[in-house]
CSV table of N, CA and C in Angstrom, one decimal:
chain,number,residue,atom,x,y,z
A,220,MET,N,-54.4,70.9,3.8
A,220,MET,CA,-53.7,69.7,2.9
A,220,MET,C,-52.3,70.1,2.6
A,221,LEU,N,-51.9,71.0,2.3
A,221,LEU,CA,-50.5,71.3,1.6
A,221,LEU,C,-49.6,71.5,3.2
A,222,GLN,N,-50.2,71.8,4.4
A,222,GLN,CA,-49.4,71.8,5.7
A,222,GLN,C,-48.9,70.6,5.5
A,223,LYS,N,-50.0,69.5,5.5
A,223,LYS,CA,-49.9,68.3,6.1
A,223,LYS,C,-48.7,67.5,5.3
A,224,ASP,N,-48.7,67.8,3.8
A,224,ASP,CA,-47.9,67.1,3.0
A,224,ASP,C,-46.5,67.9,3.4
A,225,LYS,N,-46.1,69.2,3.6
A,225,LYS,CA,-45.0,69.6,3.8
A,225,LYS,C,-44.5,68.9,4.9
A,226,LEU,N,-45.0,68.5,6.1
A,226,LEU,CA,-44.8,67.9,7.1
A,226,LEU,C,-44.8,66.5,7.2
A,227,GLY,N,-45.1,66.0,5.8
A,227,GLY,CA,-44.9,64.5,5.4
A,227,GLY,C,-45.9,63.9,6.3
A,228,GLN,N,-47.1,64.2,6.6
A,228,GLN,CA,-48.1,63.5,7.3
A,228,GLN,C,-49.1,63.1,6.3
A,229,ASP,N,-49.6,61.8,7.1
A,229,ASP,CA,-50.8,61.3,6.1
A,229,ASP,C,-51.9,62.1,6.2
A,230,MET,N,-53.0,62.0,5.4
A,230,MET,CA,-54.3,62.7,5.5
A,230,MET,C,-55.5,61.9,5.6
A,231,ILE,N,-56.4,61.8,6.1
A,231,ILE,CA,-57.4,61.3,5.9
A,231,ILE,C,-59.2,62.4,5.7
A,232,LEU,N,-59.5,62.2,4.7
A,232,LEU,CA,-60.7,62.7,4.5
A,232,LEU,C,-62.3,62.1,4.7
A,233,LEU,N,-62.8,62.7,5.6
A,233,LEU,CA,-64.1,62.0,5.7
A,233,LEU,C,-65.2,62.8,5.1
A,234,GLY,N,-66.4,62.4,5.2
A,234,GLY,CA,-67.6,62.8,4.4
A,234,GLY,C,-68.6,62.2,4.0
A,235,ARG,N,-69.7,62.9,3.5
A,235,ARG,CA,-70.8,62.5,3.0
A,235,ARG,C,-70.5,61.6,1.7
A,236,PRO,N,-71.2,60.9,1.1
A,236,PRO,CA,-71.1,60.2,-0.1
A,236,PRO,C,-71.1,61.6,-1.3
A,237,GLY,N,-70.3,61.5,-2.1
A,237,GLY,CA,-70.1,62.4,-3.3
A,237,GLY,C,-69.0,62.8,-3.9
A,238,ASN,N,-68.7,63.6,-4.4
A,238,ASN,CA,-67.3,63.6,-5.3
A,238,ASN,C,-66.6,65.2,-5.0
A,239,LEU,N,-66.8,65.6,-3.5
A,239,LEU,CA,-66.3,66.8,-3.1
A,239,LEU,C,-65.0,66.4,-2.6
A,240,ARG,N,-64.8,65.2,-1.8
A,240,ARG,CA,-63.5,64.5,-1.4
A,240,ARG,C,-62.5,64.2,-2.6
A,241,ARG,N,-63.2,63.7,-4.0
A,241,ARG,CA,-62.5,63.5,-4.9
A,241,ARG,C,-61.9,64.8,-5.6
A,242,ASN,N,-62.8,65.7,-5.8
A,242,ASN,CA,-62.5,67.1,-6.2
A,242,ASN,C,-61.6,67.6,-5.5
A,243,LEU,N,-61.3,67.6,-4.2
A,243,LEU,CA,-60.1,68.2,-3.5
A,243,LEU,C,-58.8,67.3,-3.8
A,244,ILE,N,-58.8,66.1,-4.0
A,244,ILE,CA,-57.6,65.3,-3.9
A,244,ILE,C,-57.2,65.7,-5.5
A,245,MET,N,-58.1,65.8,-6.4
A,245,MET,CA,-57.7,66.3,-7.9
A,245,MET,C,-56.6,67.6,-7.8
A,246,GLN,N,-57.6,68.8,-7.2
A,246,GLN,CA,-57.1,69.8,-7.0
A,246,GLN,C,-55.7,69.4,-6.2
A,247,PHE,N,-55.4,69.0,-5.4
A,247,PHE,CA,-54.2,68.9,-4.4
A,247,PHE,C,-53.1,68.1,-5.5
A,248,SER,N,-53.8,67.2,-6.3
A,248,SER,CA,-52.8,66.5,-6.9
A,248,SER,C,-52.3,67.8,-8.0
A,249,GLU,N,-53.0,68.4,-8.5
A,249,GLU,CA,-52.4,69.5,-9.6
A,249,GLU,C,-51.8,70.3,-9.0
A,250,LEU,N,-52.0,71.0,-7.8
A,250,LEU,CA,-50.8,72.0,-7.1
A,250,LEU,C,-49.8,71.3,-6.8
A,251,THR,N,-49.5,70.3,-6.3
A,251,THR,CA,-48.2,69.4,-6.0
A,251,THR,C,-47.7,68.8,-7.1
A,252,ARG,N,-48.2,68.9,-8.4
A,252,ARG,CA,-47.6,68.1,-9.4
A,252,ARG,C,-47.2,66.8,-9.4
A,253,ARG,N,-48.4,66.1,-8.9
A,253,ARG,CA,-48.0,64.6,-8.3
A,253,ARG,C,-49.5,63.8,-8.8
A,254,GLU,N,-48.8,62.6,-9.2
A,254,GLU,CA,-49.8,61.8,-9.8
A,254,GLU,C,-50.5,60.9,-8.7
A,255,ILE,N,-51.7,60.2,-9.0
A,255,ILE,CA,-52.5,59.5,-8.2
A,255,ILE,C,-52.7,58.3,-8.5
A,256,GLU,N,-52.8,57.5,-7.6
A,256,GLU,CA,-52.9,56.0,-7.7
A,256,GLU,C,-54.2,55.8,-6.8
A,257,TYR,N,-55.2,54.6,-7.4
A,257,TYR,CA,-56.7,54.7,-6.5
A,257,TYR,C,-56.6,53.5,-6.3
A,258,ILE,N,-57.0,52.7,-5.0
A,258,ILE,CA,-57.5,51.8,-4.7
A,258,ILE,C,-59.1,51.6,-4.1
A,259,LEU,N,-60.0,51.0,-5.0
A,259,LEU,CA,-61.4,50.7,-3.9
A,259,LEU,C,-61.3,49.2,-3.6
A,260,LEU,N,-61.4,49.2,-2.0
A,260,LEU,CA,-61.0,48.0,-1.3
A,260,LEU,C,-62.9,47.5,-1.3
A,261,ASN,N,-62.9,46.5,-0.9
A,261,ASN,CA,-64.4,45.6,-0.9
A,261,ASN,C,-64.1,44.5,0.0
A,262,ARG,N,-64.9,43.5,0.3
A,262,ARG,CA,-64.9,42.5,0.7
A,262,ARG,C,-64.3,41.6,-0.1
A,263,ASP,N,-64.0,41.5,-1.3
A,263,ASP,CA,-63.2,40.8,-2.0
A,263,ASP,C,-61.5,41.0,-2.2
A,264,THR,N,-61.5,42.1,-1.7
A,264,THR,CA,-60.0,42.5,-1.8
A,264,THR,C,-59.3,41.3,-1.4
A,265,THR,N,-58.1,41.1,-2.2
A,265,THR,CA,-57.1,40.4,-1.3
A,265,THR,C,-55.7,40.9,-1.1
A,266,GLU,N,-54.8,40.1,-0.8
A,266,GLU,CA,-53.5,40.8,-0.3
A,266,GLU,C,-52.6,41.2,-1.5
A,267,SER,N,-53.0,40.4,-2.6
A,267,SER,CA,-52.2,40.6,-3.8
A,267,SER,C,-52.8,41.6,-4.7
A,268,ASP,N,-54.0,41.9,-4.4
A,268,ASP,CA,-54.6,43.3,-5.1
A,268,ASP,C,-54.2,44.6,-4.6
A,269,LEU,N,-53.2,44.3,-3.3
A,269,LEU,CA,-52.8,45.6,-2.7
A,269,LEU,C,-51.3,45.5,-3.1
A,270,LYS,N,-50.8,44.5,-3.5
A,270,LYS,CA,-49.3,44.3,-3.2
A,270,LYS,C,-48.7,44.3,-5.1
A,271,GLN,N,-49.0,42.6,-5.2
A,271,GLN,CA,-48.5,42.7,-6.7
A,271,GLN,C,-49.4,41.6,-7.4
A,272,ARG,N,-49.8,41.5,-8.6
A,272,ARG,CA,-50.4,40.5,-9.7
A,272,ARG,C,-49.1,39.4,-10.4
A,273,ARG,N,-49.4,38.4,-10.0
A,273,ARG,CA,-48.5,37.8,-10.8
A,273,ARG,C,-49.2,36.9,-11.9
A,274,GLU,N,-48.5,37.1,-13.2
A,274,GLU,CA,-48.8,36.5,-14.4
A,274,GLU,C,-47.6,35.5,-14.9
A,275,ILE,N,-48.1,34.5,-15.6
A,275,ILE,CA,-46.9,33.6,-15.8
A,275,ILE,C,-47.3,33.6,-17.4
A,276,GLN,N,-46.0,33.9,-18.0
A,276,GLN,CA,-46.1,33.9,-19.6
A,276,GLN,C,-44.7,33.5,-20.1
A,277,ASP,N,-45.2,32.7,-21.1
A,277,ASP,CA,-43.8,31.6,-21.6
A,277,ASP,C,-43.0,30.9,-20.4
A,278,GLY,N,-44.0,30.3,-19.6
A,278,GLY,CA,-43.4,29.5,-18.3
A,278,GLY,C,-42.9,30.4,-17.1
A,279,THR,N,-42.9,31.6,-17.7
A,279,THR,CA,-42.0,32.6,-16.4
A,279,THR,C,-42.9,33.4,-15.5
A,280,ALA,N,-42.6,33.6,-14.2
A,280,ALA,CA,-43.8,34.1,-13.4
A,280,ALA,C,-42.9,35.8,-13.5
A,281,THR,N,-44.1,36.7,-14.1
A,281,THR,CA,-43.8,37.9,-14.0
A,281,THR,C,-44.7,38.8,-12.7
A,282,TYR,N,-44.2,39.4,-12.3
A,282,TYR,CA,-45.1,40.3,-11.2
A,282,TYR,C,-45.2,41.6,-11.5
A,283,TYR,N,-46.5,42.2,-11.2
A,283,TYR,CA,-46.9,43.6,-11.8
A,283,TYR,C,-47.4,44.0,-10.4
A,284,ASN,N,-46.6,45.4,-10.2
A,284,ASN,CA,-47.3,46.2,-8.9
A,284,ASN,C,-48.5,46.8,-9.1
A,285,GLN,N,-49.1,46.4,-8.1
A,285,GLN,CA,-50.4,47.2,-7.9
A,285,GLN,C,-50.4,48.9,-7.4
A,286,SER,N,-51.6,49.3,-7.1
A,286,SER,CA,-51.6,50.7,-7.0
A,286,SER,C,-50.7,50.9,-5.6
A,287,ALA,N,-50.9,50.6,-4.9
A,287,ALA,CA,-50.2,50.7,-3.4
A,287,ALA,C,-48.6,50.7,-3.7
A,288,VAL,N,-48.3,49.6,-4.3
A,288,VAL,CA,-47.0,49.7,-4.5
A,288,VAL,C,-46.4,50.6,-5.3
A,289,ARG,N,-47.1,51.1,-6.1
A,289,ARG,CA,-46.6,52.1,-7.5
A,289,ARG,C,-46.7,53.7,-6.8
A,290,ALA,N,-47.7,53.4,-5.9
A,290,ALA,CA,-47.4,55.0,-5.2
A,290,ALA,C,-46.5,54.6,-4.3
A,291,ALA,N,-46.1,54.1,-3.6
A,291,ALA,CA,-45.0,54.1,-2.5
A,291,ALA,C,-43.4,54.1,-3.4
A,292,THR,N,-43.2,53.5,-4.3
A,292,THR,CA,-42.2,53.2,-5.2
A,292,THR,C,-41.9,54.6,-5.9
A,293,GLU,N,-42.8,55.3,-6.3
A,293,GLU,CA,-43.0,56.4,-7.4
A,293,GLU,C,-43.4,57.5,-6.8
A,294,GLY,N,-43.5,57.5,-5.7
A,294,GLY,CA,-44.0,58.9,-4.8
A,294,GLY,C,-45.5,59.6,-5.2
A,295,ARG,N,-45.9,59.0,-5.6
A,295,ARG,CA,-47.6,59.1,-6.0
A,295,ARG,C,-48.3,59.2,-4.9
A,296,ILE,N,-49.4,59.9,-4.6
A,296,ILE,CA,-50.7,59.9,-4.0
A,296,ILE,C,-51.3,58.9,-3.9
A,297,LEU,N,-51.7,58.1,-2.6
A,297,LEU,CA,-52.5,56.9,-2.9
A,297,LEU,C,-54.0,57.2,-2.2
A,298,VAL,N,-54.5,57.2,-3.1
A,298,VAL,CA,-56.3,57.3,-2.5
A,298,VAL,C,-57.0,56.0,-2.2
A,299,ILE,N,-57.4,55.6,-1.0
A,299,ILE,CA,-57.7,54.3,-0.7
A,299,ILE,C,-59.5,54.8,-0.2
A,300,GLU,N,-60.4,54.1,-1.1
A,300,GLU,CA,-61.8,54.2,-0.5
A,300,GLU,C,-62.2,52.7,-0.2
A,301,GLY,N,-63.3,52.8,0.6
A,301,GLY,CA,-63.6,51.4,1.2
A,301,GLY,C,-63.2,50.7,2.0
A,302,VAL,N,-62.2,51.3,2.9
A,302,VAL,CA,-61.8,50.7,4.0
A,302,VAL,C,-62.6,49.9,5.0
A,303,GLU,N,-63.4,50.4,5.2
A,303,GLU,CA,-64.7,50.0,5.9
A,303,GLU,C,-65.2,48.7,5.4
A,304,LYS,N,-65.3,48.3,4.2
A,304,LYS,CA,-65.6,47.1,3.5
A,304,LYS,C,-64.8,46.0,3.6
A,305,THR,N,-63.8,46.4,3.9
A,305,THR,CA,-62.4,45.2,3.3
A,305,THR,C,-62.7,44.2,4.6
A,306,GLU,N,-61.8,43.2,4.0
A,306,GLU,CA,-61.8,42.2,5.2
A,306,GLU,C,-61.0,42.0,6.3
A,307,ARG,N,-60.9,41.7,7.3
A,307,ARG,CA,-59.7,41.8,8.5
A,307,ARG,C,-58.5,41.4,8.1
A,308,ASN,N,-58.1,40.1,7.2
A,308,ASN,CA,-57.0,39.6,6.5
A,308,ASN,C,-56.2,41.1,6.0
A,309,VAL,N,-57.0,41.7,5.4
A,309,VAL,CA,-56.3,42.7,4.5
A,309,VAL,C,-55.5,43.8,5.3
A,310,LEU,N,-56.4,44.6,6.4
A,310,LEU,CA,-56.2,45.6,7.1
A,310,LEU,C,-54.8,45.3,7.7
A,311,PRO,N,-54.0,44.3,8.4
A,311,PRO,CA,-52.9,44.6,8.8
A,311,PRO,C,-51.7,44.9,7.6
A,312,ILE,N,-51.9,44.1,6.5
A,312,ILE,CA,-50.9,44.7,5.3
A,312,ILE,C,-50.9,46.0,4.7
A,313,LEU,N,-52.3,46.6,5.0
A,313,LEU,CA,-52.4,48.0,4.8
A,313,LEU,C,-52.0,49.0,5.8
A,314,ASN,N,-52.3,48.7,7.2
A,314,ASN,CA,-51.7,49.3,8.0
A,314,ASN,C,-50.2,49.4,8.5
A,315,ASN,N,-49.6,48.1,8.1
A,315,ASN,CA,-48.1,48.4,7.9
A,315,ASN,C,-47.7,49.2,6.6
A,316,LEU,N,-48.1,49.5,5.5
A,316,LEU,CA,-47.7,50.0,4.7
A,316,LEU,C,-47.8,51.6,5.2
A,317,LEU,N,-49.3,52.1,5.6
A,317,LEU,CA,-49.4,53.4,5.7
A,317,LEU,C,-48.6,53.8,7.4
A,318,GLU,N,-48.4,53.0,8.3
A,318,GLU,CA,-48.0,53.6,9.7
A,318,GLU,C,-46.4,53.4,9.4
A,319,ASN,N,-46.2,52.2,9.0
A,319,ASN,CA,-44.6,51.8,8.8
A,319,ASN,C,-43.7,51.8,7.7
A,320,ARG,N,-44.5,52.3,6.6
A,320,ARG,CA,-44.0,52.5,5.4
A,320,ARG,C,-43.3,51.3,5.0
A,321,GLU,N,-43.6,49.6,5.4
A,321,GLU,CA,-43.3,48.7,5.0
A,321,GLU,C,-44.1,47.7,4.3
A,322,MET,N,-43.6,46.7,3.6
A,322,MET,CA,-44.1,45.9,2.8
A,322,MET,C,-43.4,44.7,2.1
A,323,HIS,N,-43.8,43.7,2.5
A,323,HIS,CA,-43.1,42.5,2.0
A,323,HIS,C,-43.9,42.0,0.4
A,324,LEU,N,-42.9,42.2,-0.5
A,324,LEU,CA,-43.3,42.0,-1.9
A,324,LEU,C,-43.4,40.6,-2.1
A,325,GLU,N,-44.3,39.7,-2.9
A,325,GLU,CA,-44.5,38.6,-3.6
A,325,GLU,C,-43.1,38.3,-4.5
A,326,ASP,N,-42.6,39.3,-5.1
A,326,ASP,CA,-41.3,38.9,-5.8
A,326,ASP,C,-39.8,38.8,-5.3
A,327,GLY,N,-40.3,39.0,-4.1
A,327,GLY,CA,-39.1,39.0,-2.9
A,327,GLY,C,-38.5,40.1,-2.4
A,328,ARG,N,-38.9,41.3,-2.7
A,328,ARG,CA,-38.4,42.7,-1.9
A,328,ARG,C,-39.1,42.7,-1.3
A,329,PHE,N,-38.7,44.2,-0.2
A,329,PHE,CA,-39.2,44.6,0.9
A,329,PHE,C,-39.4,46.0,0.6
A,330,LEU,N,-40.3,47.0,0.8
A,330,LEU,CA,-40.3,47.8,0.6
A,330,LEU,C,-40.3,48.4,2.1
A,331,ILE,N,-39.3,49.7,2.1
A,331,ILE,CA,-38.9,50.6,3.4
A,331,ILE,C,-38.9,51.6,3.3
A,332,ALA,N,-39.1,52.6,3.9
A,332,ALA,CA,-39.0,54.0,3.8
A,332,ALA,C,-37.6,54.5,3.8
A,333,ALA,N,-37.1,55.3,3.0
A,333,ALA,CA,-36.0,55.9,2.6
A,333,ALA,C,-35.3,56.3,4.0
A,334,LYS,N,-36.1,56.9,5.0
A,334,LYS,CA,-35.4,57.6,6.0
A,334,LYS,C,-35.1,56.4,7.3
A,335,ASN,N,-35.8,55.3,7.2
A,335,ASN,CA,-35.4,54.2,8.0
A,335,ASN,C,-34.5,53.3,7.5
A,336,TYR,N,-34.1,53.2,6.3
A,336,TYR,CA,-33.2,52.3,5.2
A,336,TYR,C,-31.8,52.2,6.1
A,337,ASP,N,-31.5,52.9,6.6
A,337,ASP,CA,-30.1,53.1,7.0
A,337,ASP,C,-29.9,53.0,8.8
A,338,SER,N,-30.8,53.0,9.3
A,338,SER,CA,-30.9,53.2,10.7
A,338,SER,C,-31.2,51.8,11.3
């Protein structure tokens, strides 16, 4: 896992149900001194559950970043569970974030990987 991290590559941990993967991720987080953001996907997960949640307070719309956006903007580890349960319309958004490191946000911002910014 440390080698993959040093190379800047993503990881996928597969296994039987249980807490072994979660324990590995927690230990990895401690070793690398990085925080974890967690998403549990299911068939009710929507696009805004991945991106931003909008709340209206005193007539003003305020956007709050969700786990995937916080992980991308703050350099945290993103743990995603239940990908196989999510609806098809959510997968392209997730795929674009993971493969291309890009995401259009509801507040008008556009996330892009730092290495692609000037190219």
